[in-house]
Tab-separated table of N, CA, C and O in Angstrom:
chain	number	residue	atom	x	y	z
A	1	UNK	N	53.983	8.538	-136.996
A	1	UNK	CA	54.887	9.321	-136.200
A	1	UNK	C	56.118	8.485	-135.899
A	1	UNK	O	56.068	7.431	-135.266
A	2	UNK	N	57.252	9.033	-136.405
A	2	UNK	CA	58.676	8.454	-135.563
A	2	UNK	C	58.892	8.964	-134.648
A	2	UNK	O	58.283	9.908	-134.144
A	3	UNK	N	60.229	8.162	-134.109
A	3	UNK	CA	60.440	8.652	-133.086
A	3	UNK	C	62.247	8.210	-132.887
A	3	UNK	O	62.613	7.183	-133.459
A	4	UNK	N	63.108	8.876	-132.218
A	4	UNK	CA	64.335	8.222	-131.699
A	4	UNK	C	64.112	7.159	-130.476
A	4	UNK	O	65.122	6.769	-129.890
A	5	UNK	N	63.281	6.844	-130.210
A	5	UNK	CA	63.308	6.026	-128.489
A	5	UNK	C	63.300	4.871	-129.395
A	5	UNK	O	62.851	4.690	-130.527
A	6	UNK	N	64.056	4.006	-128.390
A	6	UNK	CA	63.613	2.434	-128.655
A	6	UNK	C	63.035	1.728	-127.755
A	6	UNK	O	63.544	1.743	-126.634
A	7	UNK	N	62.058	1.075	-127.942
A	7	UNK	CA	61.312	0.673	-127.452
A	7	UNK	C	62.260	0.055	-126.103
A	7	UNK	O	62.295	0.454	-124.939
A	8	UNK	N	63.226	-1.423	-126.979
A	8	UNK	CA	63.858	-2.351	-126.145
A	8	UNK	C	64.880	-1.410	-125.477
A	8	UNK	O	65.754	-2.015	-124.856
A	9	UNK	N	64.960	-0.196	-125.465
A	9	UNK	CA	66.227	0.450	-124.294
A	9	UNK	C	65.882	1.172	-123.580
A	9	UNK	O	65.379	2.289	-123.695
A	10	UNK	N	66.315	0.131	-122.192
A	10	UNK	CA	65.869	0.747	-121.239
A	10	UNK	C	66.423	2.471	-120.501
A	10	UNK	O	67.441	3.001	-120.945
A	11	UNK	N	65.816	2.966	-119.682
A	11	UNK	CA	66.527	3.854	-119.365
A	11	UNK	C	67.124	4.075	-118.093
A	11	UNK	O	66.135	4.101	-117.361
A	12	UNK	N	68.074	4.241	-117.402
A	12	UNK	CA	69.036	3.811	-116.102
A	12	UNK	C	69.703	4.883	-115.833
A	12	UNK	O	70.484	5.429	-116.612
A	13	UNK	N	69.292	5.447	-114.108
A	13	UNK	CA	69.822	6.248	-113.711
A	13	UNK	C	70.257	6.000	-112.636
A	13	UNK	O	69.337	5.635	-111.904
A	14	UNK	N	71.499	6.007	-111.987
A	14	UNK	CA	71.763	6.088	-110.626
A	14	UNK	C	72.655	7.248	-109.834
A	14	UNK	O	73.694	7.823	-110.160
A	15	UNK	N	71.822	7.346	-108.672
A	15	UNK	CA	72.354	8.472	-108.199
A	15	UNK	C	72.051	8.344	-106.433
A	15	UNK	O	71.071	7.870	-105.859
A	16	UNK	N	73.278	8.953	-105.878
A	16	UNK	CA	73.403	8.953	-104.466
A	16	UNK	C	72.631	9.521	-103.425
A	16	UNK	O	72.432	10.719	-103.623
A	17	UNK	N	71.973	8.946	-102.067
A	17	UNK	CA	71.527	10.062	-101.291
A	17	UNK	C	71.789	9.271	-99.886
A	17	UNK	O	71.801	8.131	-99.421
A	18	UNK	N	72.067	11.152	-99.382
A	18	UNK	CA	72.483	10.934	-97.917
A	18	UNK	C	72.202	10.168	-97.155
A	18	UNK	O	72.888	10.081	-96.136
A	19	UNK	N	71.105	9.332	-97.350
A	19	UNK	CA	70.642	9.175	-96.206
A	19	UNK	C	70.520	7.513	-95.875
A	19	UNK	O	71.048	6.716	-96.650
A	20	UNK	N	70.047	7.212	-95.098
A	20	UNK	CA	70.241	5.709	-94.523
A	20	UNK	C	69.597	4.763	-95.831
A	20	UNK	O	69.063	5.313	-96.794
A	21	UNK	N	69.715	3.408	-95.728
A	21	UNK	CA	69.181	3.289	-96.702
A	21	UNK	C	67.332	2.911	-96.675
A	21	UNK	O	66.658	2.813	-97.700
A	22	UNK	N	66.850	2.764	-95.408
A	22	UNK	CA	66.019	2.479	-94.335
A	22	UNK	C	64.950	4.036	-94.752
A	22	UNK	O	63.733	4.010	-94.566
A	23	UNK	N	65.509	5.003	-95.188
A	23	UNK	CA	65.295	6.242	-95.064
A	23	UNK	C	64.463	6.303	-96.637
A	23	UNK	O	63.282	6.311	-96.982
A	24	UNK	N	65.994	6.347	-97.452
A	24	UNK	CA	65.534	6.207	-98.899
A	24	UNK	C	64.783	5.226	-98.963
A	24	UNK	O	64.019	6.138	-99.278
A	25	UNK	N	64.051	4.052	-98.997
A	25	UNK	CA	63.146	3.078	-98.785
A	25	UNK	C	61.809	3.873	-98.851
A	25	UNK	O	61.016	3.870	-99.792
A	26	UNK	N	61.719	4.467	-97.831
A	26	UNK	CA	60.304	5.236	-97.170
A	26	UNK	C	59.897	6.420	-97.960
A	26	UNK	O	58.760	6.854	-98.143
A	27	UNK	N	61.287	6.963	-98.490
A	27	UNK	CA	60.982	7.748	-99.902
A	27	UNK	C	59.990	7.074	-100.862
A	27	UNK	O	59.146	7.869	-101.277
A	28	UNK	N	59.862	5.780	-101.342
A	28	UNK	CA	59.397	5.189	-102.042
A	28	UNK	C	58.286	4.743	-101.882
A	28	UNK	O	57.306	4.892	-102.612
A	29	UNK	N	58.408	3.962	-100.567
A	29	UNK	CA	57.228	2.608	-100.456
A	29	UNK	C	56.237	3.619	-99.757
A	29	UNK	O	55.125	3.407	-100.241
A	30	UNK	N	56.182	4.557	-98.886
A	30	UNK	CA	55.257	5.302	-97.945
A	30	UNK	C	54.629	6.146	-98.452
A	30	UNK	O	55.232	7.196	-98.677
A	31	UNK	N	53.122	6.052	-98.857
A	31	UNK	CA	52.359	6.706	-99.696
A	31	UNK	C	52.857	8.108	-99.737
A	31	UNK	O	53.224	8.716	-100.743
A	32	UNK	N	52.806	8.702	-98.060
A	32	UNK	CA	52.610	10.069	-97.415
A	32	UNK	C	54.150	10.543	-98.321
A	32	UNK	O	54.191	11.456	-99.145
A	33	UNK	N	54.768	10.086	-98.110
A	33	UNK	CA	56.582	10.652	-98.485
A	33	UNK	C	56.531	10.443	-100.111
A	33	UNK	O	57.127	11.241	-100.835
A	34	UNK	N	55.831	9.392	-100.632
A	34	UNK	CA	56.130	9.614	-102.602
A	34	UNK	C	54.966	10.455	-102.550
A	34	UNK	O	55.090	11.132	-103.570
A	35	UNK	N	54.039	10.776	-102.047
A	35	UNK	CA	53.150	12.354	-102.584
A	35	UNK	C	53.694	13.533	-102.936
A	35	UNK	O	53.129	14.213	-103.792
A	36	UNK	N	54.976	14.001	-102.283
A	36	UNK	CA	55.992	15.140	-101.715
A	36	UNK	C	56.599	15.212	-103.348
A	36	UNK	O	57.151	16.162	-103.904
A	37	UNK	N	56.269	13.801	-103.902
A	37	UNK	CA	57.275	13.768	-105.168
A	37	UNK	C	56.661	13.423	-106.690
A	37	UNK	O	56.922	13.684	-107.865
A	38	UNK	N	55.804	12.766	-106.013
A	38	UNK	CA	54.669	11.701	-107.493
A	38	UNK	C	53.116	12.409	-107.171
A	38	UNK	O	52.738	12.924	-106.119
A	39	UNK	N	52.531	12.278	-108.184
A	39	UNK	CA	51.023	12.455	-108.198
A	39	UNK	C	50.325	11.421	-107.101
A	39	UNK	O	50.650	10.327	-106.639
A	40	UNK	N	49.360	12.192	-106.944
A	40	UNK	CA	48.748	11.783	-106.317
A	40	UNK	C	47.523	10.438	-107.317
A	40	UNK	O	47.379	10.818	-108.479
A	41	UNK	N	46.816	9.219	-107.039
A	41	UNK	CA	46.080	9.146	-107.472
A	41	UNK	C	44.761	9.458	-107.775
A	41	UNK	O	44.236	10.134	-106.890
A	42	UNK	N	44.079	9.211	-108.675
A	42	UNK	CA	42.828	10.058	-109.083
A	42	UNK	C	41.845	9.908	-107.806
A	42	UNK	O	41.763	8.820	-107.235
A	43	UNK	N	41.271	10.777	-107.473
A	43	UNK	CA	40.149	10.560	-106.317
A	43	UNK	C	39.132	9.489	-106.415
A	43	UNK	O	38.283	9.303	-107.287
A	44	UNK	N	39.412	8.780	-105.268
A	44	UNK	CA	38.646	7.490	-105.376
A	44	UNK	C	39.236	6.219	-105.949
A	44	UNK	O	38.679	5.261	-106.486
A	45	UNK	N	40.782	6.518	-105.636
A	45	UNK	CA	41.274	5.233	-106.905
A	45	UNK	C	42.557	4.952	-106.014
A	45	UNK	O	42.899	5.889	-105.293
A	46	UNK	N	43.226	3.925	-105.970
A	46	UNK	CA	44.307	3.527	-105.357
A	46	UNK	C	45.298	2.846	-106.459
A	46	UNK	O	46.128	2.002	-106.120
A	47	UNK	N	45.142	3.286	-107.820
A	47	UNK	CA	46.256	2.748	-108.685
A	47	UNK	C	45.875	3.851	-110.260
A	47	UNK	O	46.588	3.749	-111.258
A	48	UNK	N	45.086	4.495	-110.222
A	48	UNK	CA	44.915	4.892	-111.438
A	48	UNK	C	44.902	6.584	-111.884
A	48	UNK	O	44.024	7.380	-111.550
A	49	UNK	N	45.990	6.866	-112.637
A	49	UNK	CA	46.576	8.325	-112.544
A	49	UNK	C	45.866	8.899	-113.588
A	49	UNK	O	45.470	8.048	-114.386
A	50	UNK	N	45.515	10.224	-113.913
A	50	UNK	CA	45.355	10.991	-115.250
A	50	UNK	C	46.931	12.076	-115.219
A	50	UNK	O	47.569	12.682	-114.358
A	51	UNK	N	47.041	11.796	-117.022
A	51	UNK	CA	48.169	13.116	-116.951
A	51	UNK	C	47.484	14.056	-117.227
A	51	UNK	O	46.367	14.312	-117.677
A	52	UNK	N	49.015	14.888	-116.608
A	52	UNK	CA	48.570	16.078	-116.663
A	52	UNK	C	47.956	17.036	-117.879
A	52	UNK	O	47.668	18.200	-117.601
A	53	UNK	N	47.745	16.497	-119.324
A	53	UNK	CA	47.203	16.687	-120.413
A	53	UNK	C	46.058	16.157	-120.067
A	53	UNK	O	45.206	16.530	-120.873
A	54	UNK	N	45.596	15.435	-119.221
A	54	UNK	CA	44.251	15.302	-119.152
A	54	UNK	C	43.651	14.011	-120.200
A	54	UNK	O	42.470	13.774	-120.455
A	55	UNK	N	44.627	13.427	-120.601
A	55	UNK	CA	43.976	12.455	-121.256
A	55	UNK	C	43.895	11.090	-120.446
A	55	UNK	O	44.563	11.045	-119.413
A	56	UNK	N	43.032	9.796	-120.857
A	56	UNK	CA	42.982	9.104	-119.747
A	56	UNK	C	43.858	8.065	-119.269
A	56	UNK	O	43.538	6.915	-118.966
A	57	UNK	N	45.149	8.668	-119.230
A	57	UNK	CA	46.013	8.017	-118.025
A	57	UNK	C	46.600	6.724	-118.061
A	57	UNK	O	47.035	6.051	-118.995
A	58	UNK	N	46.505	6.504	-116.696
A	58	UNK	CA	47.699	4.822	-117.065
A	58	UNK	C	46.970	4.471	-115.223
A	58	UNK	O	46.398	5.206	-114.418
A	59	UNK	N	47.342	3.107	-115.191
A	59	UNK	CA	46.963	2.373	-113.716
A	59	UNK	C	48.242	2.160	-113.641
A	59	UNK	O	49.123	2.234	-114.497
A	60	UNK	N	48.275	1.750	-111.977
A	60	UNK	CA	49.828	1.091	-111.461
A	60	UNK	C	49.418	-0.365	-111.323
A	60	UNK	O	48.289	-0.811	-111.120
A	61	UNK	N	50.814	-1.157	-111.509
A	61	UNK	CA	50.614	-2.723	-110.629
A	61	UNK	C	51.537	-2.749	-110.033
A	61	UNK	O	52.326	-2.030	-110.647
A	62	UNK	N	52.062	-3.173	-109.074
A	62	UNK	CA	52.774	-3.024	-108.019
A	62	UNK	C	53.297	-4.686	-108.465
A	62	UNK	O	52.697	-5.665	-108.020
A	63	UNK	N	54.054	-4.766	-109.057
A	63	UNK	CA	54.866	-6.748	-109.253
A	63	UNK	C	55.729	-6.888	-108.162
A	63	UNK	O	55.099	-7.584	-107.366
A	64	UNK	N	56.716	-6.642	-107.725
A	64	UNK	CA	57.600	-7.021	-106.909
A	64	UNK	C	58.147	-5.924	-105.715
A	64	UNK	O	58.554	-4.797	-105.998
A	65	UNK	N	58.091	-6.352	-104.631
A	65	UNK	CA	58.530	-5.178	-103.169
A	65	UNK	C	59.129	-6.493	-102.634
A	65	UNK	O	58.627	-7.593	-102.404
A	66	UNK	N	60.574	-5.922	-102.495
A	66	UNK	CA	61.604	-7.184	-101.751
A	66	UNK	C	62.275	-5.769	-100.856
A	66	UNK	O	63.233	-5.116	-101.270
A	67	UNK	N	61.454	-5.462	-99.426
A	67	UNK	CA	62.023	-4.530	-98.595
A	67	UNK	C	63.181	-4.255	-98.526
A	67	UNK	O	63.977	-5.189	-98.627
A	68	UNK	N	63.691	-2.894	-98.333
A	68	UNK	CA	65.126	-2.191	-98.456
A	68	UNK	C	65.818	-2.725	-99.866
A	68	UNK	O	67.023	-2.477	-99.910
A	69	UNK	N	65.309	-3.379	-100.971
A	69	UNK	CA	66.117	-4.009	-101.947
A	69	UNK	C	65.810	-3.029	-102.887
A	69	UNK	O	66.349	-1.931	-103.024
A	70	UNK	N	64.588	-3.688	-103.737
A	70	UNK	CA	63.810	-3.858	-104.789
A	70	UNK	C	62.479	-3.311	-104.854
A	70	UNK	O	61.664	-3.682	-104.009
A	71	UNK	N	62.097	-2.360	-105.869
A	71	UNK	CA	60.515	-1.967	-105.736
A	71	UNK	C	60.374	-1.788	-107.022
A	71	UNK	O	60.992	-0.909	-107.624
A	72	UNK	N	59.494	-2.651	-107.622
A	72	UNK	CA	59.412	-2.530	-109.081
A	72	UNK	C	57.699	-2.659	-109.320
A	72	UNK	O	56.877	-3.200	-108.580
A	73	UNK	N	57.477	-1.935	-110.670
A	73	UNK	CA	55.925	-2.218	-111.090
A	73	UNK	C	55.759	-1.828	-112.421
A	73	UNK	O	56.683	-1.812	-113.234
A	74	UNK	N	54.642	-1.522	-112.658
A	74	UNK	CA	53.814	-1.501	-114.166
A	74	UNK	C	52.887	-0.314	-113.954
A	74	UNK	O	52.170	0.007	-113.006
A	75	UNK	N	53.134	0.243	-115.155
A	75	UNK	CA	52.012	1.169	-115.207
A	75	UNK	C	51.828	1.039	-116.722
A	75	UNK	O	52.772	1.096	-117.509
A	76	UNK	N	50.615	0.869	-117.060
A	76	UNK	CA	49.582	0.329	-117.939
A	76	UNK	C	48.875	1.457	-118.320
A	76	UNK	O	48.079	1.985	-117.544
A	77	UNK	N	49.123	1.957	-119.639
A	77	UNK	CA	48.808	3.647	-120.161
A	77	UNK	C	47.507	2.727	-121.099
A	77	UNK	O	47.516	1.505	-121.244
A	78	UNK	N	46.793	3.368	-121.472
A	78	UNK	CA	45.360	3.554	-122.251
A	78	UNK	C	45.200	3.870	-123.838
A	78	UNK	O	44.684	3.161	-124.701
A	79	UNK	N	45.798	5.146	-123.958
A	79	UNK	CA	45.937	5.951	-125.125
A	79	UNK	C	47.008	6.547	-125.041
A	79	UNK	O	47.095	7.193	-123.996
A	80	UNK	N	48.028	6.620	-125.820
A	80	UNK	CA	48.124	5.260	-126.866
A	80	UNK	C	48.461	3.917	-126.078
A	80	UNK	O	49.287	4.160	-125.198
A	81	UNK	N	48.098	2.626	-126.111
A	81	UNK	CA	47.883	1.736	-125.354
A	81	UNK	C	49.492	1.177	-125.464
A	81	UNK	O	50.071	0.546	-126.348
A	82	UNK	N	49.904	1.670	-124.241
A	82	UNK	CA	51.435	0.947	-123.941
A	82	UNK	C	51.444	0.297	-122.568
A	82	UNK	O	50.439	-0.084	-121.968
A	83	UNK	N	53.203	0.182	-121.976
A	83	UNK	CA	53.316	-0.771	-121.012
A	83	UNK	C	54.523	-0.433	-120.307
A	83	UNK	O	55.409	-1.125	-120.808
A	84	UNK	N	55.045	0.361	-119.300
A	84	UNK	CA	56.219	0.622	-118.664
A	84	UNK	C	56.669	-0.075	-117.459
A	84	UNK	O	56.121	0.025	-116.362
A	85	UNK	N	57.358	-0.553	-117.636
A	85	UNK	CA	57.973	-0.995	-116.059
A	85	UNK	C	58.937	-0.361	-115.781
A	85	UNK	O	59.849	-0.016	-116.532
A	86	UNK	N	58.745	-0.074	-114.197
A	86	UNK	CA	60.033	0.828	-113.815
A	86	UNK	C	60.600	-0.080	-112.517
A	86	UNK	O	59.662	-0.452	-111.812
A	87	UNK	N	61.496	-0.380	-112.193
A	87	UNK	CA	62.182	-0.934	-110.950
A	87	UNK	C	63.261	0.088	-110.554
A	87	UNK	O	63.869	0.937	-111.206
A	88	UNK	N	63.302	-0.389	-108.893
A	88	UNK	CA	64.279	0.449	-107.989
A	88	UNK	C	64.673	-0.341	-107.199
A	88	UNK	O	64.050	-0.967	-106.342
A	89	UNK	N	66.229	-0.341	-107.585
A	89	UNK	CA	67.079	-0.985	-106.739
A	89	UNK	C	67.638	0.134	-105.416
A	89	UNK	O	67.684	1.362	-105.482
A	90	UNK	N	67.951	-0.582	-104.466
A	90	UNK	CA	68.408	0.232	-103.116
A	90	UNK	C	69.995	-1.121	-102.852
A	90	UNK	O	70.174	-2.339	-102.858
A	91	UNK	N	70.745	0.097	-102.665
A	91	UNK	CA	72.263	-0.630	-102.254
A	91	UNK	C	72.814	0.694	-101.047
A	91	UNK	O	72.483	1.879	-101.003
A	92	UNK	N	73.800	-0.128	-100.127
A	92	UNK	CA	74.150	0.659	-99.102
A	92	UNK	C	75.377	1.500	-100.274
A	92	UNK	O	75.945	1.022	-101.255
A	93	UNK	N	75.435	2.438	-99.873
A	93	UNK	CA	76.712	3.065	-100.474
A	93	UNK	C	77.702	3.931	-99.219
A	93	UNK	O	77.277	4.498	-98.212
A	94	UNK	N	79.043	3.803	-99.659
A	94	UNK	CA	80.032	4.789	-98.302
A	94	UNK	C	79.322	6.114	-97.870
A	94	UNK	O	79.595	6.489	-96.730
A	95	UNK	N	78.527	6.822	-98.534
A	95	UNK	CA	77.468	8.216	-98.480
A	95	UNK	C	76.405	8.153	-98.709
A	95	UNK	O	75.822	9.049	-99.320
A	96	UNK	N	75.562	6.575	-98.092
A	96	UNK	CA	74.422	6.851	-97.724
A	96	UNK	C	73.629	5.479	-98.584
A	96	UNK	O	73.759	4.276	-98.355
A	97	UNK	N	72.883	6.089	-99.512
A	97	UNK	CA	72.268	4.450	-100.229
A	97	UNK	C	72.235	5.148	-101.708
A	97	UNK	O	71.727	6.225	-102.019
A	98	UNK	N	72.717	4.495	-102.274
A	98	UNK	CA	72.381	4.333	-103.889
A	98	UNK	C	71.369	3.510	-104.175
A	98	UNK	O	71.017	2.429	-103.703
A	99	UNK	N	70.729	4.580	-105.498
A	99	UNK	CA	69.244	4.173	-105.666
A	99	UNK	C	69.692	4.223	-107.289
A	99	UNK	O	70.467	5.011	-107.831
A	100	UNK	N	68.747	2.829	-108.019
A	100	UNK	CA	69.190	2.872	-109.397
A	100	UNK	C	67.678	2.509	-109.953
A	100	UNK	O	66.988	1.564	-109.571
A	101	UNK	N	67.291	3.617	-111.075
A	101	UNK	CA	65.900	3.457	-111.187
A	101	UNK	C	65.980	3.299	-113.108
A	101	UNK	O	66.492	3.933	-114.029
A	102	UNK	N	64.986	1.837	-112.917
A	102	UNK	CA	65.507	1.550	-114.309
A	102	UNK	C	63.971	1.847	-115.001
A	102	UNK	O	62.951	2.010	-114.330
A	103	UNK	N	64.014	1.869	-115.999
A	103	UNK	CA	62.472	2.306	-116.928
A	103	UNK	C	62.900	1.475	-118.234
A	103	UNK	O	64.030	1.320	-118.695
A	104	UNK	N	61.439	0.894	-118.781
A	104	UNK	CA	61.898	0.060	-119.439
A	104	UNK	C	60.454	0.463	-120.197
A	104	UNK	O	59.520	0.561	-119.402
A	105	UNK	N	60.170	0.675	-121.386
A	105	UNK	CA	58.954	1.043	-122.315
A	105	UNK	C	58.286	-0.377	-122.884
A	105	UNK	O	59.212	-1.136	-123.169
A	106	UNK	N	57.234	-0.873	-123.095
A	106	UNK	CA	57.229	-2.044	-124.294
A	106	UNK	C	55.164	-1.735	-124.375
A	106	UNK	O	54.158	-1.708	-123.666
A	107	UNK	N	55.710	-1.547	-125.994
A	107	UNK	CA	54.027	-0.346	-126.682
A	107	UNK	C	53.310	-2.087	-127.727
A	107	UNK	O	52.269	-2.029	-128.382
């Protein structure tokens, strides 16, 4: 199977929100507030997701939390056996905090 993705390019989005940056933070790091947005984990598990195809999934690692900054980790897929890291940067912005969420693939 091909594909257009490359492995080595990452993918980078940034985009603005209202709100403090203290605020957007808690979007992230606070289980209760990323539920509203992310899956939940599998019952009985505190790092390990199934997708929604039902096949068996990927775990999280949590590498680096540098409060109000930085929140970056790993999620470690199974089948087909790959490796994503995603990091989130937090910066004050004039309208609130800019959030820049980078994804990075390596299979």
């Amino acid at each position: 199977m091909t594909s257009d993705f490359e492995s080595s390019t990452p993918y980078r989005r940034t985009f603005v929100l209202a709100v403090p940056k203290e605020r957007a933070w808690e979007c992230f790091a606070d289980p209760g507030e990323r539920s509203a947005w992310l899956a939940e984990p599998d019952a009985g598990s505190e790092d390990h997701y199934t997708t929604a195809a039902g096949s068996p999934g990927f775990s999280v690692v949590v590498d680096e939390v540098v409060a109000l900054e930085r929140l970056r980790w790993t999620e470690r897929h199974v089948d087909p056996a790959d490796r994503i890291e995603i990091c989130v940067v937090f910066e004050d912005a004039d309208t609130g905090t800019r959030i820049t969420v980078t994804q990075a693939r390596f299979g």
